[in-house]
Amino acid sequence: MSDKKVLLLGAGFVTLPTVQVLSDSDIKVTVGESIGDPVLQNSDASDIACRTIENAKKLCKDIKNAHPISLDVTDSKSLDIEVEKVDIVVSLIPYDFHATVIKAAIRAKKNVVTTSYVSPAMLELEKDAQEAGITVMNEIGLDPGIDHLYAVKTINEVHKAGGKITSFISMCGGLPAPEASDNPLGYKFSWSPKGVLLALRNPAKYYKDGRVEEIPGPELMGIAKPYFIYPGFAFVGYPNRDSTPYRERYNIPEAQTIIRGTLRFQGFPEFVRVLVDLGFLSQEKKEFLEKPIRWKEATQRIINAISDSESELALSVNSKTQFANNEDKVRIMTGLRWIGLFSDEKIIPRGTPLDTLCATLESKMQYSSGERDLVMLQHKFEIEHKDGSKETRTSTLCDYGDPNGYSSMARLVGVPCAIAVKFVLDGTISEKGILAPMSPKINDPLMAELKKYGIEMKEATLA
């Protein structure tokens, strides 16, 4: 594929594996992120565009066929110039910019790959993409991505044999390895924590025993419960956003329970629920959070305590939230102190409680040198076979990052993305329009190729 050129938008943590796989296939890569001041630079063979050229330079270092540029995707003229130079565009920038990128690709009749869910704004471009004769392949990372591949695989196998899927539960978590989960949340950030915390405010909707259940965002952590996968892991799980469309997407109208959810380590939901109750996940602008005051003063004003003494702050916390027991209370209060919420430490002012908290968490909860991450993904299928017999089947992916190489999350998002790019380029994926991996025709080649990289879900029958 030495004659193929790719424009990759983004220089985030998942981008490096994507660039490396493409480069190893002799594909010339144009990688680009696109928010901020446009500083368009001339580029030939392969370009990596990024909002700050330094990030792109760091990404491209020591990778053949890769060259950094700075590009602003909101500048349609500059974006069109770069899109015209390549065969395909890979959009790994925030999802709300994908529609802008796809529109540019439609104008230039170029294909697109993203790892993001298909948004309504993207779906609106279905007709235009088909008329332009382009492939826009989406949802091909980890979750979404690998999860779809193995869900569709088992569902199709069961249906072909005349069986039914009566229940489908899928849980996924990107976590620190157990030995690295050494803070009150049992969690660490490879990127900004804001997206992680914002997701905890989203309501959840799913099918449970034939009925639609809805959980408001503020109550989500209250329904988290222990989730058993392997005895060596203390997971909890909770539903993630709206699972109800998957009855149609996965073609399982017979399923009475459909839940797609998130895994965390025990203790996480209770801690986050206290942060919610205290108002630390609020996005309301606060003037006092515009300057570097002491954390204890910020906490006093956020929770409306009488004073900023630790004893008064603790009393106020007790009045605004509930703890399951005294042991939980001691653990969570110790965690609040660890973050520094009762301390003389200065805040990093960001204007809102959520953004200000995120700035502190980002500094305290990064991976240290030598630490590794963990990805756990499991599907659990309740199956009723043609003869009436029943089976509980699982598909499980347990993967650790390499402290001297890629994180598990980066590899499991970046490699599937790169393979999809290669398959669009060589025609293995040739359907036109706004696509996701929902059919064996698209999925089977992807699964076969991923196995060459050691990426697959292991199937087992539990009962």
XYZ file of C-alpha atoms in Angstrom:
463
model
C 0.000 0.000 0.000
C 2.968 2.293 -0.472
C 0.940 4.543 -2.755
C -1.805 5.155 -0.151
C -2.037 8.306 1.966
C -3.959 8.859 5.185
C -4.869 12.063 7.009
C -5.154 11.204 10.698
C -6.785 13.918 12.780
C -5.691 13.742 16.405
C -2.565 13.295 18.491
C -4.164 11.742 21.562
C -3.143 8.678 23.523
C -4.739 6.123 21.140
C -3.207 7.621 18.031
C 0.303 6.164 18.237
C -0.683 2.482 17.738
C -2.823 3.498 14.760
C 0.030 5.412 13.152
C 2.504 2.609 13.844
C 0.341 -0.127 12.275
C -0.304 2.004 9.190
C 3.354 2.981 8.894
C 4.407 -0.671 9.191
C 2.166 -1.334 6.188
C 4.034 1.341 4.189
C 1.032 3.656 4.256
C 1.877 7.349 4.321
C 0.035 8.952 7.207
C -1.357 12.468 7.549
C -2.350 12.639 11.213
C -4.132 15.741 12.415
C -5.908 17.377 15.313
C -7.893 20.404 14.601
C -9.036 22.758 17.309
C -7.335 26.089 17.904
C -5.410 28.484 15.763
C -4.865 27.124 12.295
C -1.215 26.986 11.378
C -1.320 25.136 8.112
C 2.028 23.945 6.887
C 3.006 22.505 3.554
C 3.235 18.727 3.674
C 3.989 16.005 1.196
C 4.370 12.286 1.922
C 2.740 11.956 5.312
C 1.393 14.513 7.720
C 0.277 14.487 11.311
C -1.905 17.469 12.023
C -2.372 18.640 15.565
C -3.603 21.742 17.354
C -0.084 22.171 18.749
C 2.644 21.113 16.390
C 4.789 19.951 19.322
C 2.312 17.164 20.180
C 2.337 16.026 16.584
C 6.143 16.134 16.392
C 6.381 13.979 19.496
C 3.915 11.492 18.035
C 5.741 11.241 14.718
C 9.202 10.870 16.214
C 10.995 7.736 14.966
C 8.023 6.604 12.838
C 8.651 6.328 9.135
C 6.088 7.723 6.705
C 4.756 10.159 9.324
C 5.100 13.925 9.243
C 3.505 16.483 11.607
C 1.386 19.437 10.596
C -0.818 21.851 12.492
C -4.399 22.012 11.243
C -7.669 23.568 12.376
C -10.646 21.459 11.275
C -12.987 24.360 11.870
C -11.216 26.143 8.989
C -13.013 24.408 6.120
C -10.656 25.732 3.455
C -7.554 24.401 5.215
C -9.282 21.111 5.980
C -10.377 20.698 2.352
C -6.818 21.254 1.148
C -5.468 18.458 3.352
C -8.353 16.046 2.645
C -7.806 16.416 -1.085
C -4.233 15.152 -0.734
C -5.117 11.760 0.752
C -7.125 8.591 0.128
C -8.813 8.361 3.531
C -9.351 10.452 6.664
C -9.150 9.017 10.194
C -10.913 11.209 12.751
C -9.688 10.642 16.313
C -10.624 14.110 17.557
C -13.644 14.820 19.814
C -16.807 13.265 18.373
C -18.645 16.551 17.892
C -16.164 17.439 15.110
C -16.730 14.225 13.135
C -19.632 15.628 11.114
C -17.428 18.529 10.004
C -14.749 16.087 8.884
C -17.253 13.840 7.085
C -18.671 16.832 5.197
C -15.186 17.687 3.957
C -14.690 14.059 2.938
C -17.985 14.083 1.054
C -16.902 17.182 -0.849
C -13.645 15.486 -1.812
C -15.167 11.990 -2.244
C -12.745 10.497 0.311
C -13.397 7.685 2.793
C -13.458 8.151 6.578
C -12.835 5.990 9.677
C -13.706 6.920 13.274
C -13.758 4.986 16.540
C -16.760 6.926 17.853
C -20.431 6.064 18.094
C -22.503 7.197 15.136
C -24.115 10.441 16.300
C -27.388 11.873 14.944
C -25.347 14.580 13.171
C -23.265 11.906 11.447
C -26.306 9.808 10.554
C -27.866 12.813 8.842
C -25.027 12.578 6.294
C -25.924 9.006 5.246
C -27.579 10.003 1.966
C -24.813 12.444 1.030
C -22.132 9.861 1.817
C -23.843 7.257 -0.342
C -24.273 9.706 -3.202
C -20.582 10.615 -2.935
C -19.753 6.911 -3.063
C -17.694 6.986 0.139
C -17.315 4.624 3.083
C -17.573 6.155 6.554
C -16.601 3.353 8.951
C -17.328 4.098 12.624
C -17.385 2.424 16.044
C -14.219 0.418 15.454
C -12.127 0.731 18.594
C -12.648 -1.197 21.826
C -16.038 -0.093 23.130
C -17.496 0.572 20.672
C -15.677 -1.802 18.340
C -14.350 -5.115 19.604
C -17.508 -5.431 21.714
C -19.674 -5.254 18.567
C -17.594 -7.847 16.722
C -18.082 -10.572 19.301
C -21.667 -9.667 20.200
C -22.731 -9.992 16.564
C -20.690 -13.211 16.200
C -22.455 -15.092 18.998
C -25.895 -13.700 18.230
C -25.629 -14.773 14.588
C -24.387 -18.242 15.555
C -27.303 -18.749 17.948
C -29.879 -17.466 15.467
C -28.516 -19.641 12.648
C -28.917 -22.688 14.889
C -32.550 -21.759 15.593
C -31.941 -20.432 19.097
C -32.814 -17.240 20.944
C -30.893 -14.683 22.995
C -33.067 -14.099 26.060
C -30.559 -11.851 27.860
C -27.496 -9.861 26.793
C -25.309 -8.077 29.330
C -22.059 -6.420 28.269
C -19.673 -4.824 30.748
C -16.429 -2.999 29.936
C -13.902 -1.128 32.012
C -10.599 0.592 31.396
C -8.835 0.546 34.751
C -5.439 0.600 36.403
C -4.071 -2.898 36.983
C -4.975 -3.988 40.535
C -1.491 -3.271 41.878
C -1.718 0.284 40.475
C -5.215 1.037 41.829
C -3.682 2.732 44.846
C -5.884 5.771 45.389
C -9.348 6.333 46.908
C -11.147 5.988 43.569
C -9.190 2.927 42.428
C -8.872 4.715 39.117
C -6.260 6.582 37.081
C -6.442 8.837 34.058
C -4.588 8.504 30.777
C -6.281 11.692 29.586
C -8.461 14.456 31.007
C -10.751 13.138 33.767
C -13.591 15.453 32.755
C -15.048 13.034 30.214
C -14.951 10.197 32.736
C -16.729 12.232 35.397
C -19.252 13.750 32.987
C -20.277 10.236 31.913
C -21.266 9.551 35.513
C -23.944 12.238 35.240
C -25.670 10.634 32.259
C -28.983 8.841 32.827
C -29.186 5.140 31.994
C -31.895 3.274 30.107
C -32.072 -0.470 29.493
C -34.311 -3.532 29.226
C -34.647 -5.642 32.369
C -36.961 -8.679 32.355
C -38.969 -7.285 29.455
C -39.447 -3.798 30.914
C -37.665 -0.546 30.162
C -35.948 0.837 33.229
C -34.579 4.384 33.459
C -32.134 5.694 36.044
C -31.562 9.467 36.415
C -27.914 10.478 36.299
C -27.677 11.605 39.959
C -28.924 8.152 41.053
C -26.653 6.092 38.791
C -23.936 5.367 41.354
C -26.605 4.256 43.822
C -27.552 1.239 41.696
C -23.993 0.039 41.042
C -23.523 -3.476 42.348
C -20.808 -6.151 42.521
C -20.245 -7.801 39.141
C -18.548 -11.196 39.045
C -16.212 -12.080 36.184
C -13.151 -13.703 37.762
C -12.713 -14.362 41.521
C -9.485 -12.340 41.576
C -11.195 -9.050 40.667
C -13.470 -6.952 42.882
C -15.550 -5.293 40.159
C -18.729 -3.277 40.408
C -20.895 -2.550 37.389
C -23.539 -0.033 36.418
C -25.513 0.605 33.200
C -24.098 3.042 30.683
C -26.377 5.452 28.807
C -29.138 4.032 26.585
C -28.932 0.297 25.873
C -32.404 -0.014 24.365
C -31.387 0.637 20.706
C -29.306 -2.556 20.791
C -32.407 -4.711 20.598
C -32.638 -3.495 16.996
C -28.932 -2.905 16.293
C -28.005 -6.444 17.340
C -31.202 -7.940 15.913
C -32.323 -9.529 19.187
C -36.018 -8.572 19.452
C -36.520 -11.655 21.629
C -34.152 -10.427 24.366
C -35.896 -9.531 27.625
C -32.778 -8.041 29.230
C -30.259 -5.834 27.398
C -27.715 -3.945 29.484
C -24.464 -2.388 28.352
C -22.505 -1.088 31.287
C -19.264 0.078 32.866
C -16.896 -1.746 35.220
C -15.021 -0.099 38.055
C -13.310 -1.422 41.175
C -15.241 -1.686 44.431
C -15.540 1.566 46.353
C -15.668 3.765 43.243
C -19.467 4.313 43.062
C -19.814 5.234 46.727
C -16.989 7.759 46.492
C -18.349 9.357 43.329
C -21.873 9.497 44.781
C -20.530 11.594 47.666
C -18.832 13.963 45.200
C -22.172 14.281 43.380
C -24.092 14.914 46.618
C -21.616 17.611 47.630
C -21.869 19.431 44.287
C -18.337 18.794 43.018
C -19.612 17.517 39.652
C -21.562 20.722 39.014
C -20.759 22.680 35.864
C -22.256 25.899 37.243
C -19.887 28.841 36.971
C -18.593 30.106 40.309
C -16.713 33.388 40.470
C -14.678 32.243 43.476
C -13.261 29.372 41.379
C -11.642 31.837 38.974
C -8.680 32.496 41.275
C -6.216 30.219 43.121
C -7.797 30.151 46.569
C -7.114 27.414 49.123
C -9.003 24.153 48.606
C -10.586 24.282 52.045
C -12.058 27.708 51.214
C -13.326 26.433 47.857
C -14.876 23.384 49.537
C -16.524 25.562 52.181
C -18.184 27.688 49.523
C -19.160 24.751 47.268
C -20.878 22.861 50.113
C -22.018 25.989 52.026
C -20.226 25.092 55.254
C -20.135 27.512 58.204
C -16.347 27.805 58.109
C -13.354 26.262 56.393
C -12.098 24.412 59.464
C -11.773 20.686 58.869
C -14.230 19.867 61.645
C -16.913 22.151 60.180
C -16.272 20.856 56.649
C -16.647 17.271 57.907
C -19.909 18.138 59.657
C -21.242 19.742 56.494
C -20.274 16.708 54.415
C -22.129 14.461 56.883
C -25.261 16.605 56.556
C -25.318 16.480 52.765
C -24.682 12.814 52.020
C -25.172 9.350 53.454
C -22.695 6.555 54.085
C -23.506 2.858 54.049
C -21.678 2.322 57.335
C -18.966 3.837 59.495
C -16.220 1.940 57.657
C -17.405 3.465 54.376
C -17.526 6.897 55.987
C -13.953 6.650 57.249
C -12.709 5.435 53.865
C -14.449 8.176 51.883
C -13.543 10.999 54.282
C -9.933 9.831 54.134
C -10.217 9.966 50.335
C -11.543 13.520 50.376
C -8.540 14.502 52.496
C -6.205 12.681 50.086
C -7.571 14.736 47.183
C -6.865 17.818 49.292
C -10.399 19.190 49.609
C -9.880 20.198 53.274
C -6.309 21.454 52.822
C -4.404 24.703 52.427
C -3.320 23.553 48.970
C -4.243 26.054 46.254
C -6.827 25.054 43.661
C -6.069 25.132 39.952
C -8.899 27.553 39.074
C -11.153 26.430 36.259
C -14.393 28.335 36.939
C -16.697 25.414 37.844
C -16.583 22.804 40.621
C -16.236 19.977 38.089
C -13.423 21.552 36.072
C -11.558 22.673 39.181
C -11.819 19.201 40.728
C -10.686 17.639 37.443
C -7.566 19.794 37.394
C -6.563 18.441 40.791
C -7.490 14.825 39.993
C -5.490 14.997 36.775
C -2.383 15.956 38.732
C -2.879 13.357 41.490
C -4.202 10.347 39.548
C -1.826 9.842 36.637
C -0.058 6.567 35.899
C 3.443 6.456 37.355
C 6.443 5.064 35.541
C 6.304 1.263 35.385
C 2.545 1.054 36.057
C 0.200 -0.711 33.666
C -3.474 -0.463 32.863
C -6.133 -3.150 32.523
C -9.047 -3.586 30.134
C -11.806 -6.008 31.033
C -14.646 -6.609 28.583
C -17.228 -9.340 28.951
C -20.440 -10.253 27.164
C -22.835 -12.589 28.969
C -25.481 -14.277 26.827
C -28.463 -16.200 28.152
C -29.369 -18.568 25.310
C -32.422 -20.707 24.681
C -31.573 -23.334 22.075
C -33.908 -24.768 19.458
C -34.499 -27.899 21.563
C -35.462 -25.835 24.601
C -32.177 -26.312 26.462
C -30.582 -23.271 28.035
C -26.986 -22.022 28.160
C -25.084 -19.163 29.755
C -22.201 -18.213 27.467
C -19.549 -15.554 27.931
C -17.068 -13.801 25.672
C -14.257 -12.221 27.689
C -11.271 -10.000 26.955
C -8.785 -9.416 29.797
C -5.802 -7.391 28.641
C -2.940 -5.580 30.367
C -0.882 -2.690 29.068
C 2.857 -2.835 28.593
C 4.678 -0.356 30.906
C 7.402 -0.122 28.268
C 5.039 0.076 25.299
C 1.375 0.799 24.619
C -1.294 0.972 27.257
C -3.976 -1.659 26.853
C -6.571 1.007 26.092
C -4.422 2.627 23.407
C -3.689 -0.728 21.740
C -7.277 -1.973 21.855
C -8.620 1.250 20.335
C -5.755 2.099 17.974
C -5.099 -1.295 16.393
C -8.729 -2.062 15.375
C -8.935 1.460 13.948
C -5.780 0.925 11.857
C -7.010 -2.431 10.568
C -10.308 -0.851 9.520
C -8.370 1.840 7.646
C -6.373 -0.817 5.800
C -9.535 -2.754 4.938
C -11.279 0.344 3.565
C -8.198 1.138 1.507
C -7.913 -2.361 0.011
C -11.657 -2.805 -0.528
C -12.240 -5.503 2.099
C -14.752 -3.042 3.557
C -16.492 -1.609 0.526
C -20.049 -0.754 1.607
C -20.967 2.906 1.156
C -22.552 5.290 3.626
C -22.375 5.670 7.418
C -21.327 2.239 8.717
C -20.709 0.402 11.990
C -19.505 -3.193 12.522
C -22.895 -4.873 12.667
C -22.648 -7.606 10.003
C -20.510 -10.740 9.530
C -19.383 -9.441 6.132
C -17.658 -6.496 7.793
C -16.834 -8.148 11.110
C -15.352 -11.534 10.216
C -12.271 -10.175 8.392
C -11.697 -7.690 11.214
C -11.762 -10.440 13.873
C -9.421 -12.631 11.842
C -6.907 -9.807 11.439
C -7.126 -8.748 15.102
C -6.181 -12.269 16.176
C -2.819 -11.744 14.428
C -2.209 -8.969 16.965
C -3.271 -11.183 19.869
C -6.608 -9.398 20.238
C -9.640 -11.641 20.686
C -12.407 -12.428 23.139
C -12.349 -15.893 24.710
C -15.639 -17.765 24.720
C -16.804 -20.061 27.525
C -19.974 -21.820 28.625
C -20.804 -21.245 32.291
C -23.993 -23.278 32.531
